[in-house]
CSV table of C-alpha atoms in Angstrom, one decimal:
chain,number,residue,atom,x,y,z
A,258,MET,CA,-6.6,-73.6,-66.7
A,259,GLU,CA,-9.7,-75.8,-66.8
A,260,HIS,CA,-12.1,-75.0,-69.6
A,261,THR,CA,-15.5,-76.9,-69.4
A,262,GLN,CA,-18.1,-76.6,-72.2
A,263,THR,CA,-20.8,-78.6,-70.6
A,264,PRO,CA,-23.8,-76.3,-70.1
A,265,ALA,CA,-24.8,-76.1,-66.4
A,266,LEU,CA,-26.8,-74.2,-63.8
A,267,VAL,CA,-24.1,-72.1,-62.1
A,268,ILE,CA,-24.7,-70.4,-58.8
A,269,CYS,CA,-22.3,-67.7,-57.6
A,270,GLY,CA,-22.3,-67.8,-53.8
A,271,HIS,CA,-23.4,-70.3,-51.2
A,272,GLY,CA,-25.1,-68.6,-48.3
A,273,MET,CA,-28.4,-69.6,-46.7
A,274,VAL,CA,-30.5,-68.3,-49.6
A,275,ALA,CA,-28.5,-70.1,-52.2
A,276,GLN,CA,-28.7,-73.3,-50.2
A,277,ARG,CA,-32.5,-72.9,-49.9
A,278,LEU,CA,-32.6,-72.5,-53.7
A,279,LEU,CA,-30.7,-75.8,-54.1
A,280,GLU,CA,-33.1,-77.6,-51.7
A,281,GLN,CA,-36.1,-76.2,-53.6
A,282,LEU,CA,-34.7,-77.3,-56.9
A,283,VAL,CA,-34.1,-80.8,-55.6
A,284,ALA,CA,-37.6,-81.0,-54.1
A,285,THR,CA,-39.3,-79.6,-57.3
A,286,GLY,CA,-37.4,-81.8,-59.7
A,287,HIS,CA,-35.1,-79.5,-61.6
A,288,PRO,CA,-34.2,-80.0,-65.3
A,289,PHE,CA,-30.5,-79.4,-65.1
A,290,SER,CA,-28.0,-82.2,-65.8
A,291,ARG,CA,-25.3,-80.4,-63.8
A,292,ILE,CA,-25.4,-77.9,-60.9
A,293,VAL,CA,-22.2,-76.1,-59.9
A,294,VAL,CA,-21.8,-73.7,-57.0
A,295,PHE,CA,-18.8,-71.4,-56.7
A,296,ASN,CA,-18.4,-70.1,-53.2
A,297,GLY,CA,-16.0,-67.4,-52.1
A,298,GLU,CA,-16.1,-68.5,-48.4
A,299,PRO,CA,-13.9,-71.4,-47.1
A,300,PHE,CA,-17.1,-73.1,-45.9
A,301,ALA,CA,-20.2,-74.6,-47.5
A,302,ALA,CA,-23.5,-72.9,-46.5
A,303,TYR,CA,-24.0,-72.6,-42.8
A,304,ASN,CA,-26.6,-71.1,-40.5
A,305,ARG,CA,-25.5,-67.4,-40.4
A,306,ILE,CA,-28.3,-66.6,-38.0
A,307,GLN,CA,-26.6,-68.7,-35.4
A,308,LEU,CA,-23.3,-66.8,-35.6
A,309,SER,CA,-24.3,-64.7,-32.6
A,310,SER,CA,-25.1,-67.8,-30.6
A,311,LEU,CA,-21.7,-69.2,-31.5
A,312,LEU,CA,-20.0,-66.0,-30.5
A,313,ALA,CA,-21.9,-66.1,-27.2
A,314,ASN,CA,-20.7,-69.7,-26.7
A,315,GLN,CA,-24.3,-71.1,-26.8
A,316,VAL,CA,-23.8,-73.4,-29.7
A,317,ARG,CA,-21.0,-75.4,-31.2
A,318,GLU,CA,-19.6,-74.6,-34.6
A,319,SER,CA,-20.6,-78.0,-35.9
A,320,GLU,CA,-24.3,-77.1,-35.2
A,321,LEU,CA,-24.2,-74.4,-37.9
A,322,GLU,CA,-23.9,-76.9,-40.8
A,323,LEU,CA,-27.0,-76.8,-43.0
A,324,LYS,CA,-26.4,-80.0,-45.0
A,325,PRO,CA,-23.7,-82.7,-44.8
A,326,ARG,CA,-21.3,-83.3,-47.7
A,327,SER,CA,-23.2,-86.5,-48.5
A,328,TRP,CA,-26.3,-84.5,-49.4
A,329,PHE,CA,-24.5,-82.7,-52.2
A,330,ARG,CA,-23.0,-86.0,-53.4
A,331,GLN,CA,-26.4,-87.6,-53.4
A,332,HIS,CA,-27.9,-84.9,-55.5
A,333,LYS,CA,-24.8,-84.5,-57.8
A,334,ILE,CA,-24.3,-80.9,-56.8
A,335,GLU,CA,-20.7,-79.7,-57.2
A,336,VAL,CA,-19.5,-77.1,-54.6
A,337,TYR,CA,-16.2,-75.3,-54.9
A,338,ASN,CA,-15.3,-73.4,-51.8
A,339,ARG,CA,-12.7,-70.6,-51.8
A,340,GLU,CA,-13.4,-70.1,-55.5
A,341,PRO,CA,-15.5,-67.1,-56.2
A,342,VAL,CA,-16.6,-66.1,-59.7
A,343,THR,CA,-14.5,-63.1,-60.8
A,344,ALA,CA,-15.9,-62.5,-64.3
A,345,ILE,CA,-19.1,-63.1,-66.3
A,346,GLU,CA,-19.2,-63.1,-70.1
A,347,PRO,CA,-23.0,-62.9,-70.8
A,348,HIS,CA,-22.7,-63.1,-74.6
A,349,GLN,CA,-20.6,-66.3,-74.3
A,350,ARG,CA,-22.7,-67.5,-71.3
A,351,ARG,CA,-19.5,-68.3,-69.4
A,352,VAL,CA,-18.0,-67.5,-66.0
A,353,THR,CA,-14.4,-67.4,-64.8
A,354,THR,CA,-13.4,-68.1,-61.2
A,355,ALA,CA,-10.5,-66.9,-59.0
A,356,SER,CA,-8.5,-70.1,-59.9
A,357,GLY,CA,-8.8,-69.4,-63.6
A,358,ARG,CA,-11.4,-72.1,-64.2
A,359,THR,CA,-13.9,-71.2,-66.9
A,360,LEU,CA,-17.4,-72.8,-67.2
A,361,ALA,CA,-20.2,-72.4,-69.7
A,362,TYR,CA,-23.6,-72.0,-68.2
A,363,HIS,CA,-27.1,-72.5,-69.4
A,364,THR,CA,-28.5,-70.5,-66.4
A,365,LEU,CA,-26.6,-68.3,-64.0
A,366,VAL,CA,-27.8,-67.4,-60.5
A,367,LEU,CA,-26.1,-64.6,-58.5
A,368,ALA,CA,-26.3,-65.1,-54.8
A,369,THR,CA,-23.4,-62.9,-53.9
A,370,GLY,CA,-24.8,-61.5,-50.7
A,371,ALA,CA,-23.8,-58.2,-49.1
A,372,SER,CA,-20.7,-56.7,-47.5
A,373,PRO,CA,-20.4,-54.7,-44.2
A,374,SER,CA,-20.5,-51.0,-44.7
A,375,ARG,CA,-17.6,-48.9,-43.7
A,376,LEU,CA,-17.7,-45.4,-42.1
A,377,GLY,CA,-14.5,-44.1,-43.7
A,378,LEU,CA,-13.1,-43.1,-40.3
A,379,PRO,CA,-9.5,-42.4,-39.8
A,380,GLY,CA,-7.9,-45.5,-38.3
A,381,GLU,CA,-10.3,-48.1,-39.8
A,382,ASP,CA,-7.3,-50.0,-41.2
A,383,LEU,CA,-5.8,-50.5,-37.8
A,384,ASP,CA,-5.3,-54.0,-36.4
A,385,GLY,CA,-8.2,-54.9,-34.1
A,386,VAL,CA,-10.9,-53.1,-36.2
A,387,MET,CA,-13.3,-55.8,-37.4
A,388,THR,CA,-16.7,-56.6,-38.8
A,389,PHE,CA,-19.1,-59.3,-37.7
A,390,ARG,CA,-20.5,-60.9,-40.8
A,391,ASP,CA,-19.4,-64.4,-41.4
A,392,LEU,CA,-17.8,-67.5,-39.7
A,393,THR,CA,-14.3,-66.3,-40.3
A,394,ASP,CA,-15.1,-63.0,-38.5
A,395,THR,CA,-16.8,-65.0,-35.7
A,396,ARG,CA,-13.7,-67.2,-35.2
A,397,THR,CA,-11.5,-64.2,-35.0
A,398,LEU,CA,-13.7,-62.4,-32.5
A,399,ILE,CA,-13.8,-65.5,-30.3
A,400,HIS,CA,-10.0,-65.7,-30.4
A,401,ARG,CA,-9.6,-62.0,-29.6
A,402,ALA,CA,-12.1,-62.2,-26.7
A,403,GLN,CA,-9.7,-64.7,-25.1
A,404,THR,CA,-6.8,-62.3,-25.3
A,405,HIS,CA,-8.3,-58.8,-25.0
A,406,ARG,CA,-10.4,-57.1,-22.3
A,407,ARG,CA,-12.2,-54.1,-23.8
A,408,ALA,CA,-14.4,-53.8,-27.0
A,409,VAL,CA,-16.3,-51.0,-28.6
A,410,VAL,CA,-19.1,-51.9,-31.0
A,411,ILE,CA,-20.1,-49.2,-33.4
A,412,GLY,CA,-23.8,-49.6,-34.4
A,413,GLY,CA,-26.8,-50.3,-32.2
A,414,GLY,CA,-28.8,-52.3,-34.8
A,415,PHE,CA,-29.5,-56.0,-34.3
A,416,LEU,CA,-26.1,-57.1,-35.7
A,417,GLY,CA,-24.2,-54.7,-33.5
A,418,LEU,CA,-26.2,-55.7,-30.4
A,419,GLU,CA,-25.7,-59.4,-31.1
A,420,ALA,CA,-21.9,-58.9,-31.5
A,421,ALA,CA,-21.9,-56.8,-28.3
A,422,GLU,CA,-23.8,-59.4,-26.3
A,423,GLY,CA,-21.7,-62.2,-27.6
A,424,LEU,CA,-18.4,-60.5,-26.6
A,425,ARG,CA,-19.9,-59.7,-23.2
A,426,ALA,CA,-20.8,-63.3,-22.7
A,427,ARG,CA,-17.1,-64.1,-23.6
A,428,GLY,CA,-16.0,-61.9,-20.7
A,429,MET,CA,-15.2,-58.6,-22.4
A,430,ASP,CA,-16.1,-55.1,-21.2
A,431,VAL,CA,-18.3,-53.9,-24.1
A,432,THR,CA,-19.5,-50.4,-25.0
A,433,VAL,CA,-22.1,-49.9,-27.8
A,434,LEU,CA,-22.1,-46.6,-29.7
A,435,HIS,CA,-25.2,-45.7,-31.6
A,436,ARG,CA,-25.8,-42.5,-33.6
A,437,SER,CA,-29.6,-42.6,-33.2
A,438,GLY,CA,-31.3,-41.6,-30.0
A,439,HIS,CA,-32.4,-45.1,-29.3
A,440,LEU,CA,-31.4,-48.7,-30.1
A,441,LEU,CA,-32.8,-50.6,-33.0
A,442,ASN,CA,-34.3,-47.4,-34.3
A,443,ARG,CA,-35.4,-49.1,-37.5
A,444,GLN,CA,-37.4,-51.8,-35.6
A,445,LEU,CA,-38.4,-50.1,-32.3
A,446,ASN,CA,-39.9,-46.8,-31.3
A,447,PRO,CA,-38.2,-44.7,-28.6
A,448,ALA,CA,-40.1,-46.2,-25.7
A,449,ALA,CA,-39.2,-49.8,-26.7
A,450,GLY,CA,-35.6,-48.8,-27.5
A,451,GLU,CA,-35.2,-47.2,-24.1
A,452,LEU,CA,-36.5,-50.3,-22.3
A,453,LEU,CA,-34.1,-52.4,-24.3
A,454,LYS,CA,-31.2,-50.1,-23.4
A,455,HIS,CA,-32.0,-50.4,-19.8
A,456,GLN,CA,-32.2,-54.2,-19.9
A,457,LEU,CA,-28.9,-54.5,-21.7
A,458,GLN,CA,-27.2,-52.1,-19.2
A,459,GLN,CA,-28.6,-54.2,-16.4
A,460,ARG,CA,-26.8,-57.2,-18.0
A,461,GLY,CA,-23.5,-55.4,-18.1
A,462,LEU,CA,-23.3,-53.6,-21.4
A,463,THR,CA,-22.4,-49.9,-21.6
A,464,VAL,CA,-24.7,-48.2,-24.2
A,465,LEU,CA,-24.1,-44.7,-25.5
A,466,THR,CA,-26.9,-43.4,-27.8
A,467,GLY,CA,-27.0,-40.1,-29.7
A,468,THR,CA,-23.3,-40.2,-30.3
A,469,GLU,CA,-20.9,-41.3,-33.0
A,470,PRO,CA,-17.2,-41.9,-33.5
A,471,THR,CA,-15.0,-39.4,-35.4
A,472,ALA,CA,-11.7,-41.4,-35.4
A,473,LEU,CA,-10.1,-44.7,-34.3
A,474,LEU,CA,-6.8,-44.1,-32.6
A,475,GLY,CA,-3.6,-46.1,-32.3
A,476,LYS,CA,-0.4,-46.8,-34.1
A,477,ASN,CA,-0.6,-50.3,-35.5
A,478,GLN,CA,-3.2,-51.7,-33.1
A,479,VAL,CA,-6.4,-49.8,-32.3
A,480,GLN,CA,-6.2,-48.4,-28.8
A,481,ALA,CA,-9.1,-45.9,-28.5
A,482,VAL,CA,-12.2,-44.5,-30.2
A,483,GLN,CA,-12.7,-40.7,-30.3
A,484,LEU,CA,-16.3,-39.5,-30.1
A,485,SER,CA,-18.0,-36.5,-31.6
A,486,ASP,CA,-18.1,-34.7,-28.2
A,487,GLY,CA,-14.4,-35.2,-27.8
A,488,THR,CA,-14.6,-38.2,-25.4
A,489,VAL,CA,-11.9,-40.8,-25.9
A,490,LEU,CA,-12.8,-44.4,-25.1
A,491,ALA,CA,-9.9,-46.8,-24.5
A,492,THR,CA,-10.4,-50.1,-26.2
A,493,ASP,CA,-8.6,-53.2,-27.5
A,494,LEU,CA,-11.1,-54.1,-30.2
A,495,VAL,CA,-13.6,-52.3,-32.4
A,496,VAL,CA,-16.4,-54.0,-34.2
A,497,LEU,CA,-18.1,-52.1,-37.1
A,498,ALA,CA,-21.8,-52.9,-37.4
A,499,THR,CA,-23.2,-50.0,-39.3
A,500,GLY,CA,-25.2,-51.8,-42.0
A,501,ILE,CA,-24.5,-53.7,-45.3
A,502,HIS,CA,-24.5,-53.0,-49.0
A,503,PRO,CA,-25.3,-55.4,-51.8
A,504,ASN,CA,-22.4,-57.1,-53.6
A,505,LYS,CA,-23.2,-55.9,-57.1
A,506,ALA,CA,-19.7,-55.3,-58.6
A,507,LEU,CA,-19.6,-58.6,-60.5
A,508,ALA,CA,-23.0,-57.9,-62.1
A,509,GLU,CA,-22.1,-54.3,-62.9
A,510,ALA,CA,-18.9,-55.4,-64.7
A,511,ALA,CA,-21.0,-57.8,-66.8
A,512,GLY,CA,-23.3,-55.0,-67.9
A,513,LEU,CA,-26.4,-56.0,-65.8
A,514,ALA,CA,-28.7,-53.3,-64.7
A,515,CYS,CA,-28.0,-52.3,-61.1
A,516,ASP,CA,-29.1,-49.6,-58.7
A,517,ARG,CA,-28.4,-50.1,-55.0
A,518,GLY,CA,-28.5,-53.8,-55.8
A,519,ILE,CA,-28.8,-56.1,-58.9
A,520,GLN,CA,-32.1,-55.3,-60.4
A,521,VAL,CA,-34.6,-58.2,-60.8
A,522,ASP,CA,-38.2,-58.7,-61.8
A,523,SER,CA,-40.8,-60.7,-60.0
A,524,GLN,CA,-39.3,-64.0,-61.2
A,525,MET,CA,-35.9,-62.9,-59.9
A,526,THR,CA,-34.6,-62.4,-63.5
A,527,THR,CA,-32.0,-59.7,-64.1
A,528,SER,CA,-31.8,-57.5,-67.3
A,529,ASN,CA,-30.2,-60.6,-68.9
A,530,PRO,CA,-32.8,-63.4,-69.4
A,531,HIS,CA,-30.3,-66.1,-68.6
A,532,ILE,CA,-29.1,-64.6,-65.4
A,533,HIS,CA,-31.0,-64.4,-62.1
A,534,ALA,CA,-30.2,-62.9,-58.7
A,535,LEU,CA,-31.7,-63.3,-55.2
A,536,GLY,CA,-31.0,-62.6,-51.6
A,537,GLU,CA,-29.1,-59.6,-50.2
A,538,CYS,CA,-27.4,-58.8,-53.5
A,539,CYS,CA,-30.6,-58.1,-55.4
A,540,GLN,CA,-33.0,-55.2,-55.7
A,541,PHE,CA,-36.7,-55.6,-56.6
A,542,GLN,CA,-38.4,-52.3,-57.4
A,543,GLU,CA,-37.1,-50.0,-54.6
A,544,HIS,CA,-36.5,-52.8,-52.1
A,545,THR,CA,-33.3,-54.4,-51.0
A,546,PHE,CA,-33.2,-57.2,-48.5
A,547,GLY,CA,-31.2,-57.8,-45.4
A,548,LEU,CA,-33.1,-60.6,-43.7
A,549,VAL,CA,-33.3,-64.3,-44.6
A,550,GLU,CA,-37.1,-64.6,-44.8
A,551,PRO,CA,-37.6,-62.7,-48.1
A,552,GLY,CA,-34.6,-64.5,-49.5
A,553,TYR,CA,-36.3,-67.8,-48.8
A,554,GLU,CA,-39.4,-66.5,-50.6
A,555,GLN,CA,-37.3,-65.5,-53.5
A,556,ALA,CA,-35.6,-68.9,-53.6
A,557,ALA,CA,-39.0,-70.6,-53.8
A,558,VAL,CA,-40.1,-68.3,-56.6
A,559,LEU,CA,-36.9,-68.8,-58.6
A,560,ALA,CA,-37.0,-72.6,-58.1
A,561,ARG,CA,-40.5,-72.8,-59.5
A,562,HIS,CA,-39.5,-70.5,-62.4
A,563,LEU,CA,-36.4,-72.6,-63.3
A,564,CYS,CA,-38.4,-75.8,-63.0
A,565,GLN,CA,-41.0,-74.3,-65.3
A,566,VAL,CA,-43.9,-74.8,-62.9
A,567,SER,CA,-46.9,-73.4,-64.6
A,568,GLY,CA,-49.0,-70.7,-62.9
A,569,SER,CA,-46.3,-69.9,-60.3
A,570,PRO,CA,-46.8,-66.5,-58.6
A,571,GLY,CA,-43.9,-64.1,-58.7
A,572,PHE,CA,-42.2,-62.5,-55.8
A,573,THR,CA,-44.2,-59.9,-53.9
A,574,PRO,CA,-42.4,-58.1,-51.0
A,575,GLY,CA,-44.7,-57.7,-48.0
A,576,GLU,CA,-44.1,-56.4,-44.5
A,577,ILE,CA,-41.2,-58.3,-43.3
A,578,ALA,CA,-41.3,-59.2,-39.6
A,579,THR,CA,-38.1,-58.9,-37.6
A,580,ARG,CA,-37.8,-61.6,-34.9
A,581,LEU,CA,-34.6,-61.8,-32.8
A,582,LYS,CA,-33.4,-62.4,-29.3
A,583,ILE,CA,-30.8,-60.3,-27.6
A,584,SER,CA,-29.5,-61.4,-24.2
A,585,ASP,CA,-32.5,-63.8,-23.9
A,586,LEU,CA,-34.8,-60.8,-24.5
A,587,PRO,CA,-37.2,-61.6,-27.4
A,588,ILE,CA,-38.0,-58.8,-29.9
A,589,PHE,CA,-40.6,-58.6,-32.6
A,590,SER,CA,-41.3,-55.8,-35.1
A,591,CYS,CA,-43.5,-55.7,-38.2
A,592,GLY,CA,-44.7,-52.8,-40.2
A,593,PRO,CA,-44.3,-49.1,-39.4
A,594,ILE,CA,-43.1,-48.1,-36.0
A,595,THR,CA,-44.5,-44.6,-35.8
A,596,PRO,CA,-48.2,-43.6,-36.1
A,597,GLY,CA,-49.5,-41.6,-39.0
A,598,PRO,CA,-52.1,-38.9,-38.8
A,599,HIS,CA,-55.0,-41.3,-39.0
A,600,THR,CA,-53.5,-44.1,-36.8
A,601,GLU,CA,-54.8,-45.4,-33.5
A,602,THR,CA,-52.1,-46.5,-31.1
A,603,ILE,CA,-52.6,-49.4,-28.6
A,604,GLU,CA,-49.7,-49.4,-26.1
A,605,TRP,CA,-48.8,-51.3,-22.9
A,606,GLN,CA,-45.7,-51.6,-20.8
A,607,ASP,CA,-44.5,-53.4,-17.7
A,608,TYR,CA,-41.1,-51.9,-17.1
A,609,ALA,CA,-40.2,-54.1,-14.2
A,610,GLN,CA,-40.9,-57.3,-16.2
A,611,ALA,CA,-39.2,-55.8,-19.4
A,612,VAL,CA,-42.5,-56.1,-21.4
A,613,TYR,CA,-43.6,-53.6,-24.0
A,614,GLY,CA,-46.1,-53.6,-26.8
A,615,GLN,CA,-47.4,-51.2,-29.4
A,616,LEU,CA,-50.0,-51.9,-32.1
A,617,LEU,CA,-50.9,-49.4,-34.8
A,618,VAL,CA,-54.4,-49.6,-36.2
A,619,GLU,CA,-55.7,-47.7,-39.2
A,620,HIS,CA,-59.3,-48.1,-40.6
A,621,ASN,CA,-59.8,-51.2,-38.5
A,622,ARG,CA,-56.7,-52.9,-39.9
A,623,LEU,CA,-53.5,-53.6,-38.0
A,624,THR,CA,-50.6,-51.9,-39.7
A,625,GLY,CA,-47.7,-52.2,-37.3
A,626,ALA,CA,-46.6,-54.1,-34.2
A,627,ILE,CA,-43.7,-53.9,-31.8
A,628,LEU,CA,-43.3,-56.4,-29.0
A,629,LEU,CA,-40.5,-56.7,-26.5
A,630,GLY,CA,-40.2,-59.3,-23.8
A,631,ASP,CA,-43.4,-61.2,-24.6
A,632,THR,CA,-43.5,-61.9,-28.4
A,633,GLY,CA,-45.9,-64.9,-28.5
A,634,SER,CA,-48.5,-63.0,-30.5
A,635,GLY,CA,-46.0,-61.8,-33.1
A,636,PRO,CA,-46.8,-64.4,-35.8
A,637,TRP,CA,-50.5,-63.7,-35.5
A,638,TYR,CA,-50.0,-59.9,-35.7
A,639,SER,CA,-47.7,-60.4,-38.7
A,640,GLU,CA,-50.4,-62.4,-40.5
A,641,LEU,CA,-53.0,-59.7,-39.7
A,642,ILE,CA,-50.8,-57.0,-41.1
A,643,ARG,CA,-50.0,-59.0,-44.2
A,644,SER,CA,-53.6,-60.0,-44.9
A,645,GLY,CA,-55.2,-56.6,-44.1
A,646,THR,CA,-57.8,-58.4,-42.0
A,647,ASP,CA,-60.6,-56.3,-40.6
A,648,ILE,CA,-60.0,-56.5,-36.8
A,649,SER,CA,-63.1,-54.5,-35.7
A,650,ARG,CA,-64.7,-57.6,-33.9
A,651,TYR,CA,-61.7,-57.8,-31.5
A,652,ARG,CA,-60.5,-54.3,-31.7
A,653,ASP,CA,-60.7,-53.9,-27.9
A,654,THR,CA,-59.0,-57.2,-27.0
A,655,ILE,CA,-56.4,-57.6,-29.7
A,656,ALA,CA,-53.6,-56.7,-27.3
A,657,PHE,CA,-54.3,-59.8,-25.3
A,658,GLY,CA,-53.4,-62.1,-28.2
A,659,LYS,CA,-55.2,-64.6,-30.5
A,660,PRO,CA,-56.4,-67.2,-27.9
A,661,TYR,CA,-58.2,-64.5,-25.9
A,662,CYS,CA,-59.7,-62.9,-29.0
A,663,ASP,CA,-60.9,-66.2,-30.3
A,664,ALA,CA,-62.5,-67.0,-26.9
A,665,ALA,CA,-64.1,-63.6,-26.7
A,666,ALA,CA,-65.4,-63.5,-30.2
């Protein structure tokens, strides 16, 4: 067993948000004599957003690397892959890893991410039942796509649709099952969801909405999915994409305050002043986070806090915009997707061109935006929503985008 007494900044986890924190610390000029990262994955931080592109054979695996090894050597950052922290002793300010290594810390950061949710279906432990979460999952899916023909993806959120489209691009016959009445029901309204479904079916996916599985069938290998209406779908592969839950067990075992995630304040500090958390594992007020953008904002806040930058603002969750592309169809969503009792709705659609837009306006302020097909105005709409700008001067032309509104003003 290695026992090291040198105080250090220790980071548990090395995903995209942890890597952004490292870069912010380097850029700001951190006070730590030693930074140690313990990572449960076999790989240093990589671009998880590009996993769907890797699955679809649109990028090479080497393109996912965020920083070369030389960057970590240059900045004297120690990264230990395949070595997650297994225990925290807050009173001793010490961690223990899976290899038995112990290390004293001055400051500890938990960036343990999230894990795929399970449905608890009979047959979930069969071979061929998978998740789509990390590079290891993606490698396995690519291999199975070469040797299997049929796949069922359970979940019509963005992760499930990205997995489905990637497997389709690899030559598989893919069926998507989604419990809600329309796809991306957290980001899109029914009209946009229906248009998306039509476009994906035109590209070769089979999409079944308003249905859910009741069992996965097979002996050792999954062979079929049984649906709530009794239908049985033959398959060689099942991908579970039904959401995530924060990895909080390590923090809970250490006695840190947790709810759905590890609870933090606006400086990303947990109930222990020497321990911080950020990214998908944390919870601020009632919010948990499944997108990288708020994680990057948290990394900037925590870096300034750890570097003792005076007057630094704390983390404030705002309306998070969802930007993604599925089968080359861009999608943007920000704010609420359904109108309230005092909301005006501006809506346009070109079904043949796969273009849809909805803007929600309340008291001359933009509160929500959905764009499908043409998302060029998305960043502007997002800024209007965040800032609460009075849009009365271009209320009648806002659907045409910022250049038109500026010219008409």
